[in-house]
Tab-separated table of C-alpha atoms and ligand atoms in Angstrom:
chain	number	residue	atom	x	y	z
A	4	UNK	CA	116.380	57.117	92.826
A	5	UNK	CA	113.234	57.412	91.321
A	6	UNK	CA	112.148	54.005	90.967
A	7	UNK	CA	109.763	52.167	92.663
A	8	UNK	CA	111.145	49.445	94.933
A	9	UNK	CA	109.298	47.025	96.500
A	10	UNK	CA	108.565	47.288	100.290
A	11	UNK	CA	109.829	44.152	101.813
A	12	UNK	CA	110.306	44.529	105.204
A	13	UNK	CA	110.343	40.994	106.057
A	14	UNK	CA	113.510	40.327	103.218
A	15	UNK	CA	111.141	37.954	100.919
A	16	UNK	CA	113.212	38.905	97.974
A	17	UNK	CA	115.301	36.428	99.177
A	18	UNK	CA	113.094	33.804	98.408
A	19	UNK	CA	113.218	34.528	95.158
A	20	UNK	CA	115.412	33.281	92.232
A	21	UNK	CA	117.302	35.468	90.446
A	22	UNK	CA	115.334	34.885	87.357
A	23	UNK	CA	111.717	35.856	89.393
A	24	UNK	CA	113.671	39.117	90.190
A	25	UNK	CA	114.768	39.154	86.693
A	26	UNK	CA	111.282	38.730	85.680
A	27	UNK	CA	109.646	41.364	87.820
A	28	UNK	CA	112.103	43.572	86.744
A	29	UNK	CA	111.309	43.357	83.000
A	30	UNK	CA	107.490	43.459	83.925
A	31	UNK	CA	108.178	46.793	86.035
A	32	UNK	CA	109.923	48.432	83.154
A	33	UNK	CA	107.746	47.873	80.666
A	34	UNK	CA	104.761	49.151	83.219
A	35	UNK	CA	106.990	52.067	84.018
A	36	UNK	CA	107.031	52.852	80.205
A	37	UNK	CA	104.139	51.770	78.423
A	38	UNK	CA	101.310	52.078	81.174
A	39	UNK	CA	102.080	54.896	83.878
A	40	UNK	CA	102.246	57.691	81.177
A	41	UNK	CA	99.218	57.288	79.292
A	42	UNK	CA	96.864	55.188	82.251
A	43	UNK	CA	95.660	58.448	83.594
A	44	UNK	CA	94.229	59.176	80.340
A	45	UNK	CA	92.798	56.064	79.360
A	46	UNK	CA	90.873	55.778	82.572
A	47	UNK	CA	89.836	59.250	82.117
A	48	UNK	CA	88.834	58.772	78.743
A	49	UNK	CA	87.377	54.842	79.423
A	50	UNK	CA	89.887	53.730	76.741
A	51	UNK	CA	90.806	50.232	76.472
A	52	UNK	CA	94.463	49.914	74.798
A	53	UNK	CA	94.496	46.706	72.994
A	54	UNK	CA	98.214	47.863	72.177
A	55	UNK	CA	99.238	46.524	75.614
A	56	UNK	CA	98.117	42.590	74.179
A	57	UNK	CA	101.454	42.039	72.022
A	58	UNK	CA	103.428	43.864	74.461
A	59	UNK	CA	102.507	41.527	77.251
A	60	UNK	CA	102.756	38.611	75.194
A	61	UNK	CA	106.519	39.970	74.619
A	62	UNK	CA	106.991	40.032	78.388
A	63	UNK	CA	105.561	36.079	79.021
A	64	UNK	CA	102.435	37.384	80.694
A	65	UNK	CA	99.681	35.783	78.692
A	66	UNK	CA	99.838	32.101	80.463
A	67	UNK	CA	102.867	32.670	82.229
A	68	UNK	CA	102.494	28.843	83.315
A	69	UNK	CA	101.154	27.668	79.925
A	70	UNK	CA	103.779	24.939	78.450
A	71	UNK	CA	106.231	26.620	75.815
A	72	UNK	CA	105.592	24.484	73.769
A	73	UNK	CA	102.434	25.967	73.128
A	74	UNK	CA	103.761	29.399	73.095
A	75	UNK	CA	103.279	29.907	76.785
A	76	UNK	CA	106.298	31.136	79.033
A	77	UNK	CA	106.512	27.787	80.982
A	78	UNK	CA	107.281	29.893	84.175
A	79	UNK	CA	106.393	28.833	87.971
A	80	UNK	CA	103.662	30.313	89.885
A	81	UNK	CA	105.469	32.640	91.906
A	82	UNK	CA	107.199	34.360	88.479
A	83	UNK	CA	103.083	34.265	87.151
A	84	UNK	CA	102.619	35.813	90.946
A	85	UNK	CA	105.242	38.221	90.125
A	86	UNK	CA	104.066	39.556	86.940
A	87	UNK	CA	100.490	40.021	87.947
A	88	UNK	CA	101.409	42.088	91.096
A	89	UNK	CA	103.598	44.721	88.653
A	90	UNK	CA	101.078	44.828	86.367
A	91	UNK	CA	98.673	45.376	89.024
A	92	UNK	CA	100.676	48.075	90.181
A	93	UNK	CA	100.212	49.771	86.609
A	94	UNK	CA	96.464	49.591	86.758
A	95	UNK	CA	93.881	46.674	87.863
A	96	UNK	CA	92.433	46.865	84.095
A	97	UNK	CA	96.185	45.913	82.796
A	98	UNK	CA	96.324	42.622	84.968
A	99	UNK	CA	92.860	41.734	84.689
A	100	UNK	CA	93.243	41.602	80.613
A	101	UNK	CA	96.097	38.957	81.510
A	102	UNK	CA	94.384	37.278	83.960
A	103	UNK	CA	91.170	36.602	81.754
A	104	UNK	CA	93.937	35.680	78.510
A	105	UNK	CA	95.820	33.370	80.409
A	106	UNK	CA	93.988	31.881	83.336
A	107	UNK	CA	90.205	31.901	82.046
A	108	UNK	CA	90.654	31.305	78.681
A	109	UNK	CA	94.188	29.589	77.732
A	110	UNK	CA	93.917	27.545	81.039
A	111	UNK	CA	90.874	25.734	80.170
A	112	UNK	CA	91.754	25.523	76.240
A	113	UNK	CA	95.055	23.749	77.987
A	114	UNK	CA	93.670	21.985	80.464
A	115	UNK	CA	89.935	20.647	78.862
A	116	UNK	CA	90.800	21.644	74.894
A	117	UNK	CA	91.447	18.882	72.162
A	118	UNK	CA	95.042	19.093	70.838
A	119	UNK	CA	93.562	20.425	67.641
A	120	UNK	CA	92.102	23.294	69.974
A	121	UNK	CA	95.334	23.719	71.616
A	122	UNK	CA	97.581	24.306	68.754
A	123	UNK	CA	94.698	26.744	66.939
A	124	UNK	CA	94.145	28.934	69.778
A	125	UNK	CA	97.207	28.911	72.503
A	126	UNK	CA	99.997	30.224	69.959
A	127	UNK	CA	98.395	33.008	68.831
A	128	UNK	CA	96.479	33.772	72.547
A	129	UNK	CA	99.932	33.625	74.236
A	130	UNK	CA	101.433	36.146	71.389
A	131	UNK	CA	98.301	38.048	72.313
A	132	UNK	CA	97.900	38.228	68.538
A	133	UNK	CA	94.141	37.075	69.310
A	134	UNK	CA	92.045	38.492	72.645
A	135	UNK	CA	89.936	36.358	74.471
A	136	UNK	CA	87.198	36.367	77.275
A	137	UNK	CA	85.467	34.239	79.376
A	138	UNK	CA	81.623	34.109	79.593
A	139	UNK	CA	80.495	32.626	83.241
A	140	UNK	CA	78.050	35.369	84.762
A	141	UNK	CA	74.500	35.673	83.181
A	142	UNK	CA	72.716	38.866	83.942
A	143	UNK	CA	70.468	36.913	86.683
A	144	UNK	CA	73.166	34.281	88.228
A	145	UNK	CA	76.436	36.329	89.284
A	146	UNK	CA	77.199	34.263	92.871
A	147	UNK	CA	75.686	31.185	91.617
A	148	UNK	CA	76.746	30.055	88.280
A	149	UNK	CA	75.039	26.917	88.605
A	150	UNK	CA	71.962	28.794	87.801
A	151	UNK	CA	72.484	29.524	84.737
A	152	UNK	CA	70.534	29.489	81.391
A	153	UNK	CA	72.763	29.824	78.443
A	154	UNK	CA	71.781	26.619	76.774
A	155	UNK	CA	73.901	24.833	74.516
A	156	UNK	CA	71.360	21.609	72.188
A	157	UNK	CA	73.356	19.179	69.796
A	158	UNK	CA	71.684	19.336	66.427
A	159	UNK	CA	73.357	16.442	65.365
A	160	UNK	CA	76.494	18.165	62.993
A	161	UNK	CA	76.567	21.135	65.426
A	162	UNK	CA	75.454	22.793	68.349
A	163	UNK	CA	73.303	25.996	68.503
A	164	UNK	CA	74.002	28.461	71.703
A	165	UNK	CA	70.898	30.719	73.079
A	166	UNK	CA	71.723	33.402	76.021
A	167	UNK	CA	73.480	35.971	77.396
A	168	UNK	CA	76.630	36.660	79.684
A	169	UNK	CA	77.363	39.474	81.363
A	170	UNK	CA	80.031	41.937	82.892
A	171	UNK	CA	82.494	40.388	80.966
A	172	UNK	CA	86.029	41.711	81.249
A	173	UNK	CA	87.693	42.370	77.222
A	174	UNK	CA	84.250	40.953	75.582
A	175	UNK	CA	84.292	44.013	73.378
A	176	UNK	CA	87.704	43.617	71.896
A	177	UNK	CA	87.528	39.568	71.692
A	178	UNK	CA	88.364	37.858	69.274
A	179	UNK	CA	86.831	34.289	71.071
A	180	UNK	CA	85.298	33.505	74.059
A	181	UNK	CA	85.361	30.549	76.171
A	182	UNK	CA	81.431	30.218	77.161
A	183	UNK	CA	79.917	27.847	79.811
A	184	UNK	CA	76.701	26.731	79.191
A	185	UNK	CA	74.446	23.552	80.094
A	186	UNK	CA	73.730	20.747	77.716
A	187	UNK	CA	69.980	18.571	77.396
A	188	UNK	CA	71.224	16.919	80.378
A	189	UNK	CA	71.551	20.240	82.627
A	190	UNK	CA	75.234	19.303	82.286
A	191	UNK	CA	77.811	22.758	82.283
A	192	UNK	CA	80.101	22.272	79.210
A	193	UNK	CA	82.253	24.928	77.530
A	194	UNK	CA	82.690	25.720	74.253
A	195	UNK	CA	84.495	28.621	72.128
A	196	UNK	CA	82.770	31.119	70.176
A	197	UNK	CA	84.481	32.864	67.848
A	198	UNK	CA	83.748	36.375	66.506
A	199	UNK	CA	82.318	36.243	63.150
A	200	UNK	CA	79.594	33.431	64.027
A	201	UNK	CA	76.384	34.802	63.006
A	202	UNK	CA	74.079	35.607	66.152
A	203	UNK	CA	76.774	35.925	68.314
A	204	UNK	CA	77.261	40.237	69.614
A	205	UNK	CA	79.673	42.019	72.682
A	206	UNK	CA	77.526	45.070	73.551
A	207	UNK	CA	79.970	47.151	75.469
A	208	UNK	CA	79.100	48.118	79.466
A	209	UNK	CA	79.461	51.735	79.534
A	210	UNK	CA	79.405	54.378	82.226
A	211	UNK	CA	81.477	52.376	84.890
A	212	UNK	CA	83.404	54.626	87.735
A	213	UNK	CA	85.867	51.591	88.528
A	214	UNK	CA	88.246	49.663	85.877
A	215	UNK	CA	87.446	52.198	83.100
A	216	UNK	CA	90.519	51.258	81.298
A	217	UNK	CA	89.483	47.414	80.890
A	218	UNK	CA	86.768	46.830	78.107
A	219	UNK	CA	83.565	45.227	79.818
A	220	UNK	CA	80.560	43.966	77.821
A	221	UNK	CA	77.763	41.018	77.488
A	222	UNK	CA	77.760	38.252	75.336
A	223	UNK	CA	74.606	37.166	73.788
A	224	UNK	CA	74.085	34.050	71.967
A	225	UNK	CA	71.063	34.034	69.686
A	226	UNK	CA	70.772	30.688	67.896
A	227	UNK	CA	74.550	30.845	67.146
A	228	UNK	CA	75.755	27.632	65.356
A	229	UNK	CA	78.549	26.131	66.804
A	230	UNK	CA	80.697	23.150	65.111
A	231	UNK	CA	81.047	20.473	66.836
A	232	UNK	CA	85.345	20.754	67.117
A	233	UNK	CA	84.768	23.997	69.297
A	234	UNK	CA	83.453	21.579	72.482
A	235	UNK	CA	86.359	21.921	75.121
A	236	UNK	CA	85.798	17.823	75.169
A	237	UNK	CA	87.270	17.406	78.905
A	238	UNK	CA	85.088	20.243	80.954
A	239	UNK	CA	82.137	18.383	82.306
A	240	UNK	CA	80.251	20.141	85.461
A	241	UNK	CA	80.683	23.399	86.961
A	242	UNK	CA	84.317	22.207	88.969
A	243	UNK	CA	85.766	23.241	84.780
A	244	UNK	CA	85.400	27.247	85.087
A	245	UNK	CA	86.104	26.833	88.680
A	246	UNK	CA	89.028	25.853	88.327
A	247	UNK	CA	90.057	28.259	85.891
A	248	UNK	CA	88.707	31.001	88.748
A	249	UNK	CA	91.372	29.634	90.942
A	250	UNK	CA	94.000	29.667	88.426
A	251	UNK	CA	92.845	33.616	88.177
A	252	UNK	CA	92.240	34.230	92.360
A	253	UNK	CA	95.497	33.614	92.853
A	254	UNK	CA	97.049	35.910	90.299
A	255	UNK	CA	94.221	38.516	92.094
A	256	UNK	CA	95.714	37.743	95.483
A	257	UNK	CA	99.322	38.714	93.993
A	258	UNK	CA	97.626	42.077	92.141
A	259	UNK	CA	96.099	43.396	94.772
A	260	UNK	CA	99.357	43.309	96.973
A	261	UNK	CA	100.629	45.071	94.137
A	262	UNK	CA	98.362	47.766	94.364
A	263	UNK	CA	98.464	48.124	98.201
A	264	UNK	CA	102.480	48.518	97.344
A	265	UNK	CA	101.471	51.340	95.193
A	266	UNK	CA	99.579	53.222	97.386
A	267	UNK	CA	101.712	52.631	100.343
A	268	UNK	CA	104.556	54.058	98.300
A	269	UNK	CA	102.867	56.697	96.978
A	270	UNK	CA	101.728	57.517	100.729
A	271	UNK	CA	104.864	57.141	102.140
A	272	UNK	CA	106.868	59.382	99.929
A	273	UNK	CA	104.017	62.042	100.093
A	274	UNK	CA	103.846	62.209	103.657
A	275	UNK	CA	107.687	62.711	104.486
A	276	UNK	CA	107.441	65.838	101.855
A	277	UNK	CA	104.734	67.797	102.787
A	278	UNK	CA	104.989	69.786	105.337
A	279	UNK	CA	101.992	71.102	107.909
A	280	UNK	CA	102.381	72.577	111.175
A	281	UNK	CA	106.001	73.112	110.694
A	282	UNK	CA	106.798	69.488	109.917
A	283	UNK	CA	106.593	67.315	107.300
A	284	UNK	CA	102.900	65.233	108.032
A	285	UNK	CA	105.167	61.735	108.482
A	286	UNK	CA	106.090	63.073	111.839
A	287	UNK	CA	102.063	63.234	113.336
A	288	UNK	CA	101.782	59.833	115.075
A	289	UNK	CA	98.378	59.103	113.286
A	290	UNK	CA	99.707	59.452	110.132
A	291	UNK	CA	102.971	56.735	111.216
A	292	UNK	CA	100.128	54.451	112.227
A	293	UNK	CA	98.707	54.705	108.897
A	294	UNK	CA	101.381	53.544	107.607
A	295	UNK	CA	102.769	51.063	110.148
A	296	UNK	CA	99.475	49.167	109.916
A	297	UNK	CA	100.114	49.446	105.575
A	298	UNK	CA	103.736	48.029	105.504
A	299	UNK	CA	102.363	45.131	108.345
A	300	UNK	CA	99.633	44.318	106.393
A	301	UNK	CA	101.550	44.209	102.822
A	302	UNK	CA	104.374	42.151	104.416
A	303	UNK	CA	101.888	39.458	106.084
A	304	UNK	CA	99.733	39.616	102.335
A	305	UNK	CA	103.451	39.334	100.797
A	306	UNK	CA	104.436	36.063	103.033
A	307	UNK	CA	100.833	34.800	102.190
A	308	UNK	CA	101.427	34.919	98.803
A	309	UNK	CA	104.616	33.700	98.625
A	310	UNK	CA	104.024	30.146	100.605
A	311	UNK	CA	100.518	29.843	98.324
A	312	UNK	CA	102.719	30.050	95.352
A	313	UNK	CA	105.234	27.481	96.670
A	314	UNK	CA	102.048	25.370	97.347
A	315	UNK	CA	100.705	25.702	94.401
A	316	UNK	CA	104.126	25.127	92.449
A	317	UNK	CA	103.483	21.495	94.556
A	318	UNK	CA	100.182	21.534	93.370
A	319	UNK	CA	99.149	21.211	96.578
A	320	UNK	CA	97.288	24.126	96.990
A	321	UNK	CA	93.138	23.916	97.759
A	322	UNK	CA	90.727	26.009	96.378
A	323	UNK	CA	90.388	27.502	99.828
A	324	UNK	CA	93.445	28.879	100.238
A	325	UNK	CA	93.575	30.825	96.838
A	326	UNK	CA	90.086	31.853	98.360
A	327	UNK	CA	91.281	33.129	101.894
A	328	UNK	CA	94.684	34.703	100.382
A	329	UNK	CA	92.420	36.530	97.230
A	330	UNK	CA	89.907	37.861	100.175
A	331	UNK	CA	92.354	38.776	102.361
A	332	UNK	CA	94.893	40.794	99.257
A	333	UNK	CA	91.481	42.893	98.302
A	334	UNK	CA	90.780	43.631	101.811
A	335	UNK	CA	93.887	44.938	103.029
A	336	UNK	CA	94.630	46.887	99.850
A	337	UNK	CA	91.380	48.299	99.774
A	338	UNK	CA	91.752	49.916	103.173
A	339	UNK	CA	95.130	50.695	102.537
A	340	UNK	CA	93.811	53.086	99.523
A	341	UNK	CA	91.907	54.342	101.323
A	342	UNK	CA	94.095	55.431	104.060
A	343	UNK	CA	96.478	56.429	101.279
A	344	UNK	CA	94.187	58.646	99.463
A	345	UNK	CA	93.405	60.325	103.041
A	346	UNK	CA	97.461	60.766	103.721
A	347	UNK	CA	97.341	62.477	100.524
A	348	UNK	CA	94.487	65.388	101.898
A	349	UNK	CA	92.920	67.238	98.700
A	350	UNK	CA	95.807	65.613	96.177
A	351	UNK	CA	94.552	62.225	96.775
A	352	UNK	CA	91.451	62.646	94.784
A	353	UNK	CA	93.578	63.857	91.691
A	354	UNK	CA	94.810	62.201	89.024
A	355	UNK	CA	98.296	63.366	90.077
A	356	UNK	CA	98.607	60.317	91.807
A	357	UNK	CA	97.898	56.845	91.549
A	358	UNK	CA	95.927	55.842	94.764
A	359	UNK	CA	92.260	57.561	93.699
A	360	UNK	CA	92.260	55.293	90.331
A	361	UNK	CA	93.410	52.034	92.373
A	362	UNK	CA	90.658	52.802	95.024
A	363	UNK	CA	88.185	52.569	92.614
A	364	UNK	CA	89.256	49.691	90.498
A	365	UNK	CA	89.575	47.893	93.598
A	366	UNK	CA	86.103	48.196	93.812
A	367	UNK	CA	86.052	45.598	90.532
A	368	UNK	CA	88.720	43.052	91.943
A	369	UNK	CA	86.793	42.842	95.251
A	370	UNK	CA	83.552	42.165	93.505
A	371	UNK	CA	84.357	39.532	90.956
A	372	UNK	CA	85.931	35.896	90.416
A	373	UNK	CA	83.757	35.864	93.395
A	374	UNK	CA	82.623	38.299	95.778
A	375	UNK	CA	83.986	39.051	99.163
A	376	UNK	CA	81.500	37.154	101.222
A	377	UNK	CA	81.521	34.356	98.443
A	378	UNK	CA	84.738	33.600	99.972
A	379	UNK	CA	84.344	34.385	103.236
A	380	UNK	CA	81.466	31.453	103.098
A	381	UNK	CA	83.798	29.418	101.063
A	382	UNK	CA	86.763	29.207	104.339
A	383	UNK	CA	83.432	29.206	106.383
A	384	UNK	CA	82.483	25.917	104.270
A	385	UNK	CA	85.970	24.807	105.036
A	386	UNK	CA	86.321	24.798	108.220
A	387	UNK	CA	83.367	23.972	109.555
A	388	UNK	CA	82.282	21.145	106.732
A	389	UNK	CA	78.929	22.933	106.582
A	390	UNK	CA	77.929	25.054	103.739
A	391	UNK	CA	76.349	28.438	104.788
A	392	UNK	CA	75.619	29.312	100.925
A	393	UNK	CA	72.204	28.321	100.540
B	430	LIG	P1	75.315	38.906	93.102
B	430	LIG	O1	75.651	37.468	93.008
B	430	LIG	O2	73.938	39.334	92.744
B	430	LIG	O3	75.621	39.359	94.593
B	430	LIG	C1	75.163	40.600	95.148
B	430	LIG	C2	75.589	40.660	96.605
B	430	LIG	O4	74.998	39.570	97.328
B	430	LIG	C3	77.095	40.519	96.787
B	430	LIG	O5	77.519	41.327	97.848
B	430	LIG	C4	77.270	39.063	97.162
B	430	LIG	O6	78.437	38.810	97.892
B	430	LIG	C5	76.016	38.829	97.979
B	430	LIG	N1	75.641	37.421	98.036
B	430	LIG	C6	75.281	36.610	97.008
B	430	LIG	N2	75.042	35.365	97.451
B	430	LIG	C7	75.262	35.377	98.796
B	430	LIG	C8	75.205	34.415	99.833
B	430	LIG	N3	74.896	33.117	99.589
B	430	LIG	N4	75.490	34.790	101.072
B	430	LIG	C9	75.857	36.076	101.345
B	430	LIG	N5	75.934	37.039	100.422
B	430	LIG	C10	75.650	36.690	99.156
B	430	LIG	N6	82.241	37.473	85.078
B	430	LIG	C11	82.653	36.597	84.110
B	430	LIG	O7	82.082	35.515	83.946
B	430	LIG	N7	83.695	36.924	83.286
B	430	LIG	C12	84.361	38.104	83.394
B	430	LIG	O8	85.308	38.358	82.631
B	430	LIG	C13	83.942	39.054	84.388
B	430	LIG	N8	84.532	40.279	84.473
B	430	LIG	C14	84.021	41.228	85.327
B	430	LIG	C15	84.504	42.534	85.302
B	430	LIG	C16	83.979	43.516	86.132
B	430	LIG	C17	84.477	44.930	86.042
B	430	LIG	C18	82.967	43.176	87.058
B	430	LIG	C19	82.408	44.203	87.989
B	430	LIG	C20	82.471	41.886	87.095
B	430	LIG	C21	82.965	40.895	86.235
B	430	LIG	N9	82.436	39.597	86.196
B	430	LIG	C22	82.856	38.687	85.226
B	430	LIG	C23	81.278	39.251	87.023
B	430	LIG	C24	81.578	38.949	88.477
B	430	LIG	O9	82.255	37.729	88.593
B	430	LIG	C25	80.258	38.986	89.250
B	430	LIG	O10	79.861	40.340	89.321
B	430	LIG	C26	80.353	38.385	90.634
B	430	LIG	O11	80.478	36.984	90.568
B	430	LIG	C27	79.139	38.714	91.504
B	430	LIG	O12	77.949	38.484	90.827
B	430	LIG	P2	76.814	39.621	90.795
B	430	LIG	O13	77.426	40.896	90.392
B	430	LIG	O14	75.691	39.086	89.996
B	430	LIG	O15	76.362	39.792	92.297
């Protein structure tokens, strides 16, 4: 048939529950439908499709893990694992919208909001009836986010918010943004700005060549009042938005594999049809080892993923992990893009296919919730108990 089937050479499907499969199922569909036909053109045309917001909410994909009973799908980690890997395999702009709704800015309304803040914001966030974004990077601290200058003073019945984020993912199209800032006491609290206050403006980041169907844009914060009620009350410290990054790293770890089972299936099929020298190209031993090394590299990424999401179903997974297994996801499926596109001669730069688009959004996903090296220093840090960072 035509549909896409995961490789699994290793049989990790039966791992899985029949609901997960259930679940990935529904979340393939829907990608197969309402993402592969038009992606082409929205990444062509840098359009951001805030259409795709309800539908995920439909699907459970706006914090997955989020409690129902605030409107989240009360799912496990490996069905969130699930659902960002097919939506990964749509486009990297589709799961990064859900990753930035559900793990940046539901997960700390959850986990550091009042209950007041809660029942406002996580209903309508998990319908994806209302976008939101998160503001960490400024334009001068991307690596080190304890640098930073947004400043947020208590005027006694409010706050007022001076600075400026930047490079952040569905800004333009928000509707609120969770924003980290430090307090008089060079403390990093967080606090949600809604669209509408007065000062507050999303400039949009134009002219990207990767993730052109995500909306990117800054934030800035000129003497915008905020009430007091919009203090997440429980983030003290810069360990708050960290912890929402892991929350997202791991749903990165699971993308990326999804993309690398893209491209390997996109490779894989083109190579045993065309035909050169006679023979259809999947019978040249350098392009088998092209895709040997793809389908061993997905299936150890796969098993990597699966045991972080038992771990973390435990809640007994570290920071590092998430760190190692994100690194190691955007590695392999950035090389095996590029070997992809390469199986793929002249046709791999086209449109036609998948694997040019995902080469370049991959790009994005290696770059932020902390960079490559970021995390190489941070299993560095973790192994050797001595922090190369500074
Ligand atoms: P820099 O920190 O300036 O780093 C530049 C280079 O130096 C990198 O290679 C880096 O690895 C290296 N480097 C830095 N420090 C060290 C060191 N100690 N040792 C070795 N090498 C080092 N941010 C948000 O807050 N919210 C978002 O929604 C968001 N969305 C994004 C969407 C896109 C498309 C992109 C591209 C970025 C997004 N980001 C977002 C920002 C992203 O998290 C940052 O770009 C990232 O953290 C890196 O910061 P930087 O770009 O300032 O690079």
């Amino acid at each position: 048939t035509d549909l896409f089937q995961s490789p699994d050479y290793f049989q990790i499907d039966d791992l899985l529950s029949e609901e997960h499969k259930w679940i990935r199922e529904s979340v393939r569909q829907w990608v197969k439908k309402a993402v592969s036909p038009i992606i082409e053109d929205c990444c062509q045309r840098a359009i951001f499709h805030k259409d795709w917001f309800p539908q995920m909410g439909e699907l459970g994909c706006l914090g997955p893990t989020i409690p129902q009973e605030y409107g989240g799908a009360g799912l496990d980690e490996i069905a969130y694992g699930l659902m960002m890997q097919e939506l990964e395999r749509g486009d990297s702009a589709v799961r990064s919208a859900a990753s930035v709704q559900g793990s940046l800015v539901m997960f700390p309304i959850f986990t550091y909001g009042s209950e007041a803040q809660k029942r406002k914001y996580l209903p309508a966030l998990a319908k994806g009836e209302m976008i939101g974004c998160f503001g960490l990077t400024e334009p001068d601290h991307g690596s080190n986010p304890a640098g930073m200058t947004t400043r947020l003073t208590d005027q006694g019945d409010y706050f007022i918010l001076n600075g400026s984020k930047m490079w952040i993912s569905n800004a333009p199209v928000a509707d609120i943004a969770v924003v980290w800032a430090k307090d008089e006491q060079d403390q990093i609290r967080g606090v949600i700005v809604e669209r509408g206050m007065e000062g507050f403006s999303t400039p949009e980041t134009k002219g990207k060549w990767s993730l052109r169907a995500s909306a990117t844009g800054e934030l800035v914060f000129d003497q915008v009042k905020i009430p007091k009620e919009n203090l997440l009350p429980e983030a003290r410290g810069l360990k708050a938005p960290l912890s929402c990054l892991s929350s997202a790293r791991y749903g990165i770890a699971w993308g990326a594999v999804g993309v690398a089972m893209d491209c390997y299936d996109t490779a894989l099929r083109y190579a045993k049809e065309r035909k050169q020298f006679g023979k259809p190209i999947a019978g040249f031993q350098l392009i088998q080892k092209k895709l040997a090394e793809m389908i061993t590299e997905i299936t150890k990424a796969q098993l990597l993923n699966w045991r972080l999401g038992t771990l973390k179903n435990a809640k007994k997974a570290t920071p590092a992990q998430i760190s190692m297994a994100k690194r190691n996801a955007c590695e392999i499926a950035a090389r095996i893009a590029r070997d992809a596109r390469q199986i793929l001669g002249a046709m791999g730069i086209t449109g036609e296919y998948p694997v040019m688009r995902h080469l370049m959004n991959l790009e994005s996903v290696i770059t932020y919730e902390g960079t490559h090296e970021i995390h190489l220093l941070i299993t560095g840090e973790d192994i050797t108990g001595i922090n190369a960072f500074v």
